[in-house]
Short mmCIF file of C-alpha atoms in Angstrom, two decimals:
data_model
loop_
_atom_site.label_atom_id
_atom_site.label_comp_id
_atom_site.label_asym_id
_atom_site.label_seq_id
_atom_site.Cartn_x
_atom_site.Cartn_y
_atom_site.Cartn_z
CA MET A 1 -31.95 36.93 62.69
CA LYS A 2 -32.24 40.66 63.08
CA VAL A 3 -33.94 42.10 60.07
CA ASN A 4 -32.54 45.59 59.87
CA THR A 5 -28.94 45.23 60.91
CA PRO A 6 -26.41 48.03 60.48
CA SER A 7 -24.79 45.96 57.75
CA GLU A 8 -28.09 46.02 55.91
CA GLN A 9 -27.95 49.80 56.05
CA ALA A 10 -24.44 49.67 54.65
CA LEU A 11 -25.67 47.41 51.88
CA LEU A 12 -28.40 49.85 51.05
CA LYS A 13 -25.93 52.71 50.93
CA GLY A 14 -23.80 50.81 48.46
CA ALA A 15 -26.83 49.76 46.46
CA LEU A 16 -27.90 53.36 46.06
CA ARG A 17 -24.54 54.02 44.42
CA PHE A 18 -25.06 50.95 42.23
CA ASP A 19 -21.85 49.62 43.65
CA LYS A 20 -21.30 46.31 41.90
CA ALA A 21 -19.71 44.49 44.85
CA THR A 22 -22.51 45.55 47.18
CA LEU A 23 -25.21 44.52 44.75
CA ALA A 24 -23.53 41.17 44.26
CA LYS A 25 -23.45 40.75 48.04
CA ILE A 26 -27.13 41.59 48.30
CA TYR A 27 -27.94 39.05 45.62
CA ASP A 28 -25.84 36.36 47.24
CA LEU A 29 -27.28 37.10 50.64
CA TYR A 30 -30.96 37.20 49.80
CA SER A 31 -31.57 35.37 46.56
CA PRO A 32 -31.29 31.84 48.06
CA GLU A 33 -33.95 32.45 50.68
CA LEU A 34 -36.15 34.32 48.20
CA TYR A 35 -35.84 31.38 45.86
CA ARG A 36 -36.94 28.98 48.60
CA TYR A 37 -39.81 31.29 49.46
CA ALA A 38 -40.93 31.47 45.85
CA VAL A 39 -40.58 27.79 45.17
CA ARG A 40 -42.59 26.91 48.26
CA PHE A 41 -45.38 29.10 47.04
CA LEU A 42 -45.16 28.30 43.36
CA GLY A 43 -43.95 24.74 43.44
CA ASP A 44 -41.97 25.24 40.28
CA PRO A 45 -38.22 25.95 40.37
CA SER A 46 -38.23 27.73 37.02
CA LEU A 47 -41.04 30.05 38.04
CA ALA A 48 -39.29 30.62 41.33
CA GLU A 49 -36.11 31.63 39.50
CA ASP A 50 -38.15 34.02 37.38
CA CYS A 51 -39.67 35.43 40.51
CA VAL A 52 -36.25 35.99 42.06
CA ALA A 53 -34.94 37.58 38.87
CA ASP A 54 -37.93 39.87 38.65
CA THR A 55 -37.68 40.78 42.30
CA PHE A 56 -34.11 41.95 41.92
CA SER A 57 -34.86 43.67 38.66
CA ARG A 58 -37.61 45.66 40.32
CA PHE A 59 -35.31 46.46 43.17
CA LEU A 60 -32.83 48.01 40.73
CA LYS A 61 -35.55 49.90 38.99
CA ALA A 62 -36.80 51.28 42.28
CA LEU A 63 -33.28 52.32 43.23
CA SER A 64 -32.76 54.10 39.95
CA SER A 65 -36.01 56.00 40.25
CA GLY A 66 -35.34 57.05 43.83
CA ARG A 67 -38.21 54.93 45.12
CA GLY A 68 -36.02 52.25 46.61
CA PRO A 69 -36.10 51.16 50.24
CA GLN A 70 -34.72 53.45 52.93
CA ASP A 71 -34.29 50.55 55.33
CA HIS A 72 -35.44 46.96 55.91
CA LEU A 73 -33.99 45.74 52.66
CA ARG A 74 -34.78 42.10 53.33
CA ALA A 75 -38.41 42.86 54.14
CA TYR A 76 -38.61 45.02 51.03
CA LEU A 77 -37.36 42.22 48.80
CA TYR A 78 -39.80 39.78 50.34
CA ARG A 79 -42.66 42.15 49.70
CA ILE A 80 -41.73 42.44 46.03
CA ALA A 81 -41.41 38.67 45.72
CA HIS A 82 -44.69 38.07 47.49
CA ASN A 83 -46.55 40.56 45.34
CA LEU A 84 -45.14 38.90 42.24
CA ILE A 85 -46.37 35.55 43.50
CA VAL A 86 -49.81 36.99 44.15
CA ASP A 87 -49.83 38.40 40.63
CA TYR A 88 -48.81 35.07 39.27
CA TYR A 89 -51.66 33.27 41.02
CA ARG A 90 -54.06 35.92 39.87
CA ARG A 91 -53.12 35.18 36.27
CA ALA A 92 -52.92 31.42 36.64
CA PRO A 93 -55.18 30.49 39.54
CA ASP A 94 -55.62 26.85 38.63
CA ILE A 95 -52.00 25.90 38.60
CA VAL A 96 -51.43 22.36 39.83
CA GLU A 97 -47.85 21.52 39.27
CA LEU A 98 -46.90 17.92 38.94
CA LYS A 99 -43.65 18.25 37.11
CA GLU A 100 -41.39 18.52 40.12
CA THR A 101 -39.13 15.66 40.73
CA HIS A 102 -37.40 15.09 43.96
CA PRO A 103 -34.31 13.11 43.37
CA GLY A 104 -33.16 11.46 46.51
CA THR A 105 -36.56 10.80 48.08
CA ASP A 106 -37.57 7.25 48.84
CA ASN A 107 -41.18 7.82 47.83
CA THR A 108 -42.83 5.59 45.31
CA PRO A 109 -44.14 7.38 42.23
CA GLU A 110 -47.64 7.13 43.67
CA GLN A 111 -46.58 8.63 46.99
CA GLU A 112 -44.74 11.34 45.14
CA ALA A 113 -47.80 12.18 43.07
CA ASN A 114 -49.95 12.35 46.19
CA LEU A 115 -47.47 14.60 47.87
CA ARG A 116 -47.50 16.95 44.87
CA MET A 117 -51.29 17.03 44.91
CA ARG A 118 -51.39 17.81 48.63
CA GLN A 119 -48.80 20.54 48.18
CA ALA A 120 -50.75 22.08 45.33
CA GLN A 121 -53.93 21.95 47.38
CA MET A 122 -52.24 23.67 50.29
CA ARG A 123 -50.79 26.38 48.06
CA LYS A 124 -54.21 27.05 46.64
CA ALA A 125 -55.63 27.22 50.12
CA ILE A 126 -52.97 29.71 51.18
CA GLN A 127 -53.87 31.90 48.23
CA GLN A 128 -57.37 32.21 49.64
CA LEU A 129 -56.09 33.84 52.83
CA THR A 130 -55.78 37.59 53.25
CA PRO A 131 -52.42 39.02 52.13
CA ASP A 132 -51.20 39.47 55.70
CA GLN A 133 -52.31 35.99 56.69
CA GLN A 134 -50.49 34.57 53.68
CA LYS A 135 -47.30 36.30 54.67
CA VAL A 136 -47.52 35.25 58.29
CA ILE A 137 -48.10 31.63 57.31
CA ALA A 138 -45.30 31.75 54.79
CA PHE A 139 -42.80 33.40 57.08
CA LYS A 140 -43.72 31.28 60.09
CA TYR A 141 -44.25 27.83 58.61
CA LEU A 142 -42.44 27.89 55.31
CA GLN A 143 -39.45 30.06 56.15
CA GLY A 144 -39.30 29.23 59.85
CA TRP A 145 -39.05 32.80 61.10
CA LYS A 146 -39.71 33.85 64.68
CA ASN A 147 -42.72 36.00 65.47
CA GLU A 148 -40.47 38.97 66.26
CA GLU A 149 -38.89 38.84 62.82
CA ILE A 150 -42.26 38.60 61.15
CA ALA A 151 -43.52 41.50 63.25
CA GLN A 152 -40.59 43.64 62.17
CA THR A 153 -40.98 42.71 58.54
CA LEU A 154 -44.69 43.36 58.47
CA ASN A 155 -44.36 46.39 60.70
CA LYS A 156 -46.92 45.06 63.17
CA PRO A 157 -46.82 44.20 66.86
CA VAL A 158 -46.03 40.63 67.82
CA GLY A 159 -49.53 40.27 69.26
CA ALA A 160 -51.02 41.11 65.88
CA ILE A 161 -48.82 38.50 64.25
CA LYS A 162 -50.01 35.83 66.68
CA SER A 163 -53.57 36.82 66.02
CA LEU A 164 -53.05 36.73 62.25
CA GLN A 165 -51.42 33.33 62.58
CA HIS A 166 -54.33 31.99 64.61
CA ARG A 167 -56.91 33.26 62.15
CA ALA A 168 -54.89 32.01 59.20
CA LEU A 169 -54.70 28.49 60.61
CA ALA A 170 -58.42 28.54 61.34
CA SER A 171 -59.12 29.63 57.78
CA LEU A 172 -56.88 26.93 56.38
CA GLN A 173 -58.68 24.35 58.51
CA ARG A 174 -61.96 25.53 57.12
CA ILE A 175 -60.79 25.67 53.50
CA LEU A 176 -59.07 22.31 53.52
CA SER A 177 -61.82 20.57 55.40
CA LYS A 178 -64.23 21.51 52.64
CA GLU A 179 -62.14 19.65 50.14
CA LYS A 180 -61.79 15.94 49.91
CA SER A 181 -58.82 14.83 51.90
CA LEU A 182 -56.08 13.36 49.79
CA MET B 1 -66.05 16.98 46.19
CA SER B 2 -67.08 18.93 49.32
CA ASP B 3 -68.73 17.47 52.34
CA LYS B 4 -71.86 19.21 53.56
CA ASN B 5 -70.72 19.32 57.19
CA PRO B 6 -66.99 18.94 57.00
CA LYS B 7 -65.17 18.10 60.17
CA PRO B 8 -62.46 20.70 60.80
CA MET B 9 -59.02 19.42 60.09
CA PRO B 10 -56.94 19.39 63.27
CA GLU B 11 -54.44 22.21 63.57
CA SER B 12 -51.61 19.74 63.89
CA MET B 13 -52.60 18.30 60.53
CA ILE B 14 -52.54 21.76 58.97
CA GLU B 15 -49.10 22.32 60.37
CA HIS B 16 -48.00 18.99 59.00
CA ARG B 17 -49.38 19.88 55.57
CA LEU B 18 -47.53 23.20 55.71
CA GLU B 19 -44.42 21.34 56.68
CA GLU B 20 -44.68 19.40 53.43
CA LEU B 21 -44.23 22.64 51.50
CA LYS B 22 -40.89 23.27 53.14
CA ASP B 23 -39.34 20.52 51.15
CA VAL B 24 -37.64 22.49 48.37
CA PRO B 25 -35.71 21.04 45.47
CA GLU B 26 -32.15 22.23 45.40
CA ARG B 27 -31.59 25.33 43.36
CA ASN B 28 -30.07 24.70 39.98
CA PRO B 29 -26.61 26.29 40.27
CA LEU B 30 -26.55 27.15 36.58
CA GLN B 31 -29.87 28.96 36.77
CA ALA B 32 -28.77 30.71 39.95
CA ALA B 33 -25.50 31.84 38.37
CA SER B 34 -27.31 32.98 35.27
CA GLY B 35 -29.78 34.98 37.35
CA ARG B 36 -26.96 36.56 39.26
CA ALA B 37 -25.14 37.51 36.07
CA ARG B 38 -28.29 39.04 34.60
CA PHE B 39 -28.85 41.04 37.76
CA LEU B 40 -25.32 42.43 37.76
CA LYS B 41 -25.51 43.22 34.08
CA GLU B 42 -28.72 45.11 34.62
CA ALA B 43 -27.16 46.91 37.58
CA ALA B 44 -24.23 47.95 35.38
CA GLU B 45 -26.65 49.37 32.83
CA TYR B 46 -28.32 51.41 35.54
CA GLN B 47 -24.96 52.53 36.80
CA GLN B 48 -24.02 53.75 33.34
CA ALA B 49 -27.27 55.61 33.22
CA VAL B 50 -26.56 57.21 36.57
CA SER B 51 -22.90 58.05 36.00
CA PRO B 52 -23.38 60.72 33.32
CA GLY B 53 -25.82 62.30 35.69
CA LYS B 54 -23.15 62.57 38.30
CA GLN B 55 -20.97 64.38 35.83
CA VAL B 56 -23.77 66.69 34.93
CA ARG B 57 -24.38 67.33 38.58
CA GLN B 58 -20.76 68.20 39.16
CA ARG B 59 -20.25 70.22 36.08
CA GLY B 60 -23.68 71.04 34.95
CA TRP B 61 -26.13 73.74 35.34
CA ILE B 62 -27.15 72.99 38.91
CA PHE B 63 -23.73 73.93 40.01
CA PRO B 64 -22.16 73.81 43.41
CA ILE B 65 -21.03 77.38 43.27
CA ARG B 66 -24.39 78.62 44.43
CA LYS B 67 -23.87 78.64 48.18
CA GLU B 68 -20.31 79.80 48.00
CA LYS B 69 -21.23 82.55 45.65
CA PHE B 70 -23.94 83.89 47.90
CA ALA B 71 -21.64 83.60 50.89
CA MET B 72 -18.84 85.28 48.99
CA ASN B 73 -21.17 88.06 48.00
CA ALA B 74 -21.44 89.22 51.60
CA LEU B 75 -17.68 89.62 51.71
CA VAL B 76 -17.62 91.34 48.37
CA SER B 77 -20.27 93.79 49.50
CA LEU B 78 -18.24 94.64 52.57
CA ILE B 79 -15.17 95.29 50.46
CA LEU B 80 -17.23 97.30 48.06
CA ALA B 81 -18.78 99.34 50.84
CA ALA B 82 -15.33 100.03 52.23
CA SER B 83 -14.06 101.06 48.83
CA LEU B 84 -17.02 103.39 48.38
CA LEU B 85 -16.24 105.00 51.71
CA LEU B 86 -12.75 105.56 50.47
CA GLY B 87 -14.06 107.44 47.48
CA GLY B 88 -14.37 104.63 45.00
CA SER B 89 -17.83 105.52 43.78
CA VAL B 90 -16.45 107.11 40.66
CA THR B 91 -14.51 103.96 39.89
CA VAL B 92 -17.57 101.80 40.36
CA ALA B 93 -19.66 104.00 38.13
CA ALA B 94 -16.97 104.04 35.50
CA ALA B 95 -16.73 100.29 35.58
CA GLN B 96 -20.33 99.71 34.62
CA ASP B 97 -19.69 100.03 30.91
CA ASP B 98 -16.49 98.09 30.85
CA LEU B 99 -16.21 94.97 28.74
CA PRO B 100 -14.37 91.79 29.68
CA ASN B 101 -11.22 92.97 27.95
CA GLN B 102 -11.15 96.22 29.89
CA PRO B 103 -9.44 96.96 33.19
CA LEU B 104 -12.43 97.81 35.37
CA TYR B 105 -14.52 94.85 34.29
CA GLN B 106 -13.78 93.01 37.51
CA VAL B 107 -15.15 95.94 39.50
CA LYS B 108 -18.31 95.70 37.47
CA LEU B 109 -18.68 92.06 38.42
CA TRP B 110 -18.08 92.84 42.07
CA THR B 111 -20.80 95.45 41.94
CA GLU B 112 -23.17 92.89 40.53
CA ASP B 113 -22.27 90.42 43.24
CA ALA B 114 -22.93 93.06 45.83
CA ALA B 115 -26.32 93.81 44.32
CA LEU B 116 -27.12 90.12 44.41
CA ALA B 117 -26.10 89.84 48.04
CA LEU B 118 -28.25 92.81 48.95
CA ALA B 119 -31.33 91.53 47.16
CA GLY B 120 -33.67 90.61 49.98
CA THR B 121 -35.91 87.93 48.52
CA PRO B 122 -35.42 85.05 46.11
CA GLN B 123 -37.57 86.88 43.60
CA LYS B 124 -35.38 89.96 43.82
CA GLN B 125 -32.28 87.83 43.59
CA ALA B 126 -33.70 86.21 40.49
CA THR B 127 -34.29 89.63 38.96
CA VAL B 128 -30.70 90.67 39.71
CA LEU B 129 -29.43 87.46 38.18
CA MET B 130 -31.52 87.96 35.06
CA ASN B 131 -30.12 91.47 34.72
CA MET B 132 -26.63 90.07 35.15
CA ALA B 133 -27.31 87.52 32.43
CA GLN B 134 -28.61 90.27 30.20
CA ARG B 135 -25.40 92.21 30.70
CA ARG B 136 -23.32 89.19 29.73
CA VAL B 137 -25.24 88.92 26.50
CA GLU B 138 -24.79 92.61 25.82
CA GLU B 139 -21.07 92.27 26.50
CA MET B 140 -20.85 89.39 24.08
CA ALA B 141 -22.71 91.42 21.50
CA ALA B 142 -20.49 94.45 22.01
CA LEU B 143 -17.33 92.41 21.63
CA ALA B 144 -18.63 90.50 18.62
CA GLU B 145 -19.57 93.75 16.88
CA MET B 146 -16.03 94.98 17.47
CA GLY B 147 -14.77 91.86 15.75
CA ILE B 148 -13.51 90.39 19.02
CA THR B 149 -14.49 86.87 19.96
CA PRO B 150 -16.05 87.06 23.43
CA PRO B 151 -14.12 85.07 26.02
CA ALA B 152 -15.69 81.71 26.85
CA GLN B 153 -15.90 82.80 30.48
CA VAL B 154 -18.55 85.35 29.60
CA ARG B 155 -20.76 82.66 28.13
CA GLU B 156 -20.07 80.47 31.16
CA GLN B 157 -21.01 83.30 33.45
CA LEU B 158 -24.20 83.83 31.48
CA GLU B 159 -25.04 80.17 31.88
CA GLN B 160 -24.35 80.29 35.60
CA ASP B 161 -26.50 83.32 36.13
CA LEU B 162 -29.37 81.66 34.32
CA ASN B 163 -28.89 78.44 36.22
CA GLN B 164 -28.98 80.24 39.50
CA THR B 165 -32.18 81.89 38.43
CA PHE B 166 -33.68 78.48 37.72
CA THR B 167 -32.52 77.20 41.08
CA LEU B 168 -34.15 80.13 42.84
CA ALA B 169 -37.32 79.69 40.80
CA SER B 170 -37.49 76.02 41.71
CA ASN B 171 -37.95 77.03 45.34
CA MET B 172 -40.70 79.51 44.59
CA GLU B 173 -44.40 78.88 44.87
CA GLU B 174 -47.14 80.44 42.82
CA PRO B 175 -47.54 83.29 41.95
CA ALA B 176 -43.89 84.21 42.40
CA LEU B 177 -42.84 81.29 40.25
CA GLU B 178 -45.00 82.32 37.34
CA GLN B 179 -43.87 85.95 37.55
CA THR B 180 -40.25 84.92 37.62
CA LEU B 181 -40.64 82.48 34.75
CA LEU B 182 -42.46 85.08 32.65
CA GLN B 183 -39.72 87.57 33.35
CA LEU B 184 -37.11 84.97 32.53
CA ARG B 185 -38.87 84.07 29.31
CA ASP B 186 -38.76 87.71 28.16
CA HIS B 187 -35.07 87.90 28.94
CA LEU B 188 -34.30 84.64 27.19
CA GLN B 189 -36.27 85.58 24.10
CA THR B 190 -34.45 88.92 23.89
CA GLN B 191 -31.10 87.24 24.40
CA ASP B 192 -31.88 84.65 21.78
CA ARG B 193 -32.78 87.35 19.27
CA ILE B 194 -29.53 89.18 20.00
CA MET B 195 -27.57 85.99 19.43
CA GLU B 196 -29.46 85.32 16.22
CA GLN B 197 -28.59 88.77 14.90
CA LEU B 198 -24.97 88.36 15.87
CA GLN B 199 -24.80 85.03 14.11
CA THR B 200 -25.73 86.61 10.78
CA HIS B 201 -22.45 88.47 10.54
CA ALA B 202 -20.19 86.62 12.94
CA ASP B 203 -16.83 85.40 11.76
CA SER B 204 -15.92 81.74 11.82
CA THR B 205 -14.08 82.09 15.14
CA THR B 206 -17.00 83.63 16.95
CA GLU B 207 -19.76 81.63 15.28
CA PRO B 208 -19.33 78.40 17.33
CA LEU B 209 -19.53 80.31 20.60
CA LEU B 210 -22.67 82.08 19.49
CA THR B 211 -24.26 78.85 18.30
CA GLN B 212 -23.43 77.18 21.57
CA THR B 213 -24.83 80.10 23.52
CA ARG B 214 -27.98 80.11 21.46
CA GLN B 215 -28.54 76.42 22.04
CA MET B 216 -28.11 76.94 25.74
CA LEU B 217 -30.58 79.82 25.74
CA GLN B 218 -33.13 77.89 23.71
CA THR B 219 -32.88 74.89 26.00
CA ARG B 220 -33.61 77.09 28.97
CA LEU B 221 -36.38 78.85 27.13
CA ARG B 222 -38.00 75.48 26.56
CA LEU B 223 -37.70 74.69 30.24
CA VAL B 224 -39.31 78.01 31.13
CA ASN B 225 -42.21 77.31 28.78
CA GLU B 226 -42.66 73.87 30.29
CA GLY B 227 -42.56 75.41 33.74
CA LEU B 228 -45.24 77.92 32.81
CA ALA B 229 -47.42 75.17 31.39
CA ASP B 230 -46.90 72.82 34.31
CA PRO B 231 -45.49 74.42 37.48
CA GLN B 232 -45.72 71.16 39.40
CA GLY B 233 -43.82 69.37 36.69
CA PHE B 234 -41.23 72.14 36.80
CA HIS B 235 -40.69 71.62 40.52
CA HIS B 236 -40.45 67.90 39.98
CA MET B 237 -37.96 68.26 37.17
CA MET B 238 -35.82 70.71 39.11
CA GLU B 239 -35.90 68.42 42.11
CA ASN B 240 -34.64 65.61 39.94
CA GLN B 241 -31.98 67.88 38.55
CA MET B 242 -30.73 68.54 42.02
CA ARG B 243 -30.94 64.94 43.13
CA TYR B 244 -29.59 63.23 40.08
CA GLY B 245 -28.11 66.01 38.02
CA GLN B 246 -30.31 65.04 35.12
CA ASP B 247 -33.90 64.99 34.14
CA GLU B 248 -35.90 61.93 35.04
CA GLU B 249 -36.77 61.40 31.41
CA ALA B 250 -33.14 61.24 30.51
CA THR B 251 -32.63 58.12 32.58
CA PRO B 252 -32.75 55.29 30.12
CA GLU B 253 -34.88 52.30 30.84
CA PRO B 254 -32.96 49.13 31.33
CA ASN B 255 -33.38 46.40 28.81
CA GLN B 256 -36.31 44.32 29.82
CA GLN B 257 -35.61 40.69 29.40
CA GLY B 258 -39.13 39.52 28.78
CA GLU B 259 -38.85 36.94 31.51
CA PRO B 260 -41.40 34.23 31.14
CA GLY B 261 -43.99 33.86 33.79
CA PHE B 262 -43.71 37.16 35.55
CA HIS B 263 -43.42 40.27 33.56
CA GLN B 264 -44.79 39.15 30.28
CA ASN B 265 -48.39 39.70 29.38
CA ASP B 266 -49.05 41.72 32.43
CA GLN B 267 -51.63 43.99 31.00
CA SER B 268 -54.09 43.85 33.80
CA GLY B 269 -52.79 47.05 35.25
CA GLN B 270 -53.52 45.56 38.62
CA SER B 271 -50.11 44.44 39.53
CA THR B 272 -49.24 44.75 43.15
CA ASN B 273 -45.69 43.78 42.65
CA GLU B 274 -43.99 46.76 44.14
CA PRO B 275 -43.98 47.34 47.84
CA GLY B 276 -46.32 50.01 48.87
CA ALA B 277 -49.00 48.91 46.47
CA GLY B 278 -52.22 47.81 47.95
CA ASN B 279 -51.92 46.87 51.58
CA LYS B 280 -49.44 48.84 53.50
CA THR B 281 -47.67 46.15 55.35
CA GLY B 282 -44.53 47.87 56.30
CA GLY B 283 -42.24 50.59 55.24
CA GLY B 284 -42.87 50.15 51.56
CA THR B 285 -42.39 52.96 49.15
CA PRO B 286 -45.37 55.05 48.25
CA GLY B 287 -47.01 54.81 44.92
CA GLY B 288 -46.59 51.20 44.16
CA GLN B 289 -47.70 51.38 40.59
CA ASN B 290 -47.02 48.65 38.15
CA SER B 291 -43.63 49.58 36.97
CA ASP B 292 -43.50 47.12 34.15
CA GLY B 293 -46.85 47.07 32.53
CA SER B 294 -46.73 50.47 30.99
CA GLN B 295 -43.07 50.66 30.19
CA ASN B 296 -42.03 47.24 29.10
CA GLY B 297 -40.13 47.45 25.89
CA ASN B 298 -40.80 51.10 25.51
CA GLY B 299 -37.57 52.61 24.46
CA ASP B 300 -38.64 56.18 24.33
CA ASN B 301 -36.61 57.17 27.32
CA GLY B 302 -33.29 56.72 25.76
CA ALA B 303 -30.27 58.53 26.90
CA GLY B 304 -30.30 60.50 23.73
CA ASN B 305 -33.17 62.58 24.93
CA GLN B 306 -32.10 66.12 25.22
CA THR B 307 -33.90 67.63 28.11
CA PRO B 308 -33.76 71.20 29.18
CA GLY B 309 -31.46 70.55 32.04
CA GLY B 310 -29.74 67.45 30.93
CA GLN B 311 -28.73 68.73 27.62
CA ASN B 312 -25.90 67.64 25.51
CA PRO B 313 -22.67 67.04 27.35
CA GLU B 314 -20.73 69.34 25.11
CA HIS B 315 -22.95 72.10 26.25
CA MET B 316 -22.78 71.12 29.84
CA GLN B 317 -19.05 71.29 29.94
CA GLY B 318 -19.12 74.98 29.68
CA GLY B 319 -15.49 75.31 30.52
CA GLN B 320 -13.66 73.59 33.27
CA GLY B 321 -13.55 76.56 35.44
CA GLY B 322 -17.24 77.05 35.10
CA ASN B 323 -18.33 75.26 38.18
CA CYS B 324 -15.53 75.23 40.62
CA PRO B 325 -16.57 76.79 43.88
CA GLY B 326 -15.97 80.42 43.71
CA GLY B 327 -14.23 79.94 40.51
CA CYS B 328 -16.65 80.03 37.78
CA GLY B 329 -16.43 83.30 38.79
CA GLY B 330 -12.79 82.98 38.16
CA ASN B 331 -13.27 85.73 35.71
CA LYS B 332 -14.70 87.76 38.49
CA LYS B 333 -11.71 87.71 40.71
#
């Protein structure tokens, strides 16, 4: 997916006018993927919804104060969401969510609990990476983006993204190996 | 719980563990719809906050006549020069004391426009405009003392001349800015005193116009004083005027919802939640301060704030003809 398409520019133009239809389109277009991004990091659908709501609220505020994005709207929204997630972990670093339920899975309750623990452990491990490493891991492995998209979003060359990815995986190996395997 | 010499976890295992995070519970459609509705409601509130600004921009004191007026002035000066060559100097001189209800008043206005066009620098233009404003006040005073209610166009013209002075000042750097603002302050104080004196014996027909004029002068006087105290702030405010047609402070804050989890209790002052904060990882906006922490629930930016530029709408209206290109000077034609 191209990140900064002409239609994104058109969306931004409409957003700057606070055009209701355009803003609704922006919300419909980006909120689902931002929700998935947030829930993968936070592991809690309610917190993820809050994160999405806050992301869009901040977007409006930025638009109204003239500090909104000039381009790369999608990347901009992701950056807000990611920073909110980082803030959240800063305030509640020991979060281990176990309340998720996955209707439709065939896991036994014990398997489900183990899965939740492993997920929480991985999220904690990701939080220990550098901000850029976190984003690369999230975009690449959680959102399934291509390196070119990540490069455009993070405004870095593709080579730098590969390097960040390599270092991030090495760090995760190190962090997770220190902990007892679940 | 840690091993002393842990064996590195294979990369494929890490990737598998990351894969496990991809499994996302389906989004609750009710929560999603509610979030969408809240977003659009908030957007509508911002739009309402922006819309009056648009009106102010179109009708207000940063008016679109500026360019046209300066451009028109060149033409006017040519006509005037031609008329002088044809022996019109006596007419021009005679017109200088005419009042708005007198036949040569239009010639007087043309002369002023010509003087403005011939002023070489923004500072000189500002001086000409201040003198023009002073003349409008004197005309209003002369008419009021004769028991004649000054035409609204004179007050509108006064307002325009002052606004143009502000616009010119906003593009000046120190020390020209300070000199111009000091000069403007003297003019405004004098004009305010004249209006005050006129008010003491004005009849009920003239009184509202004088009150309105005085309010306008006082608002601009306040802006001048703020500009003298904080030239940077003056530039910033004028820039906002031109961009949004209203002062930044006049933009009301949206209602904060007090969302749980994210923007409550954020008092650390370390939030990085706006792009541009902290690491520069792309084309984020500069600044990146915590936009919530300091403002949450603070309602002191309400739309009711009367700011020097974004003053009350009644005052901004200043007559429909006041801001049409070339036309606020409708009384000049």
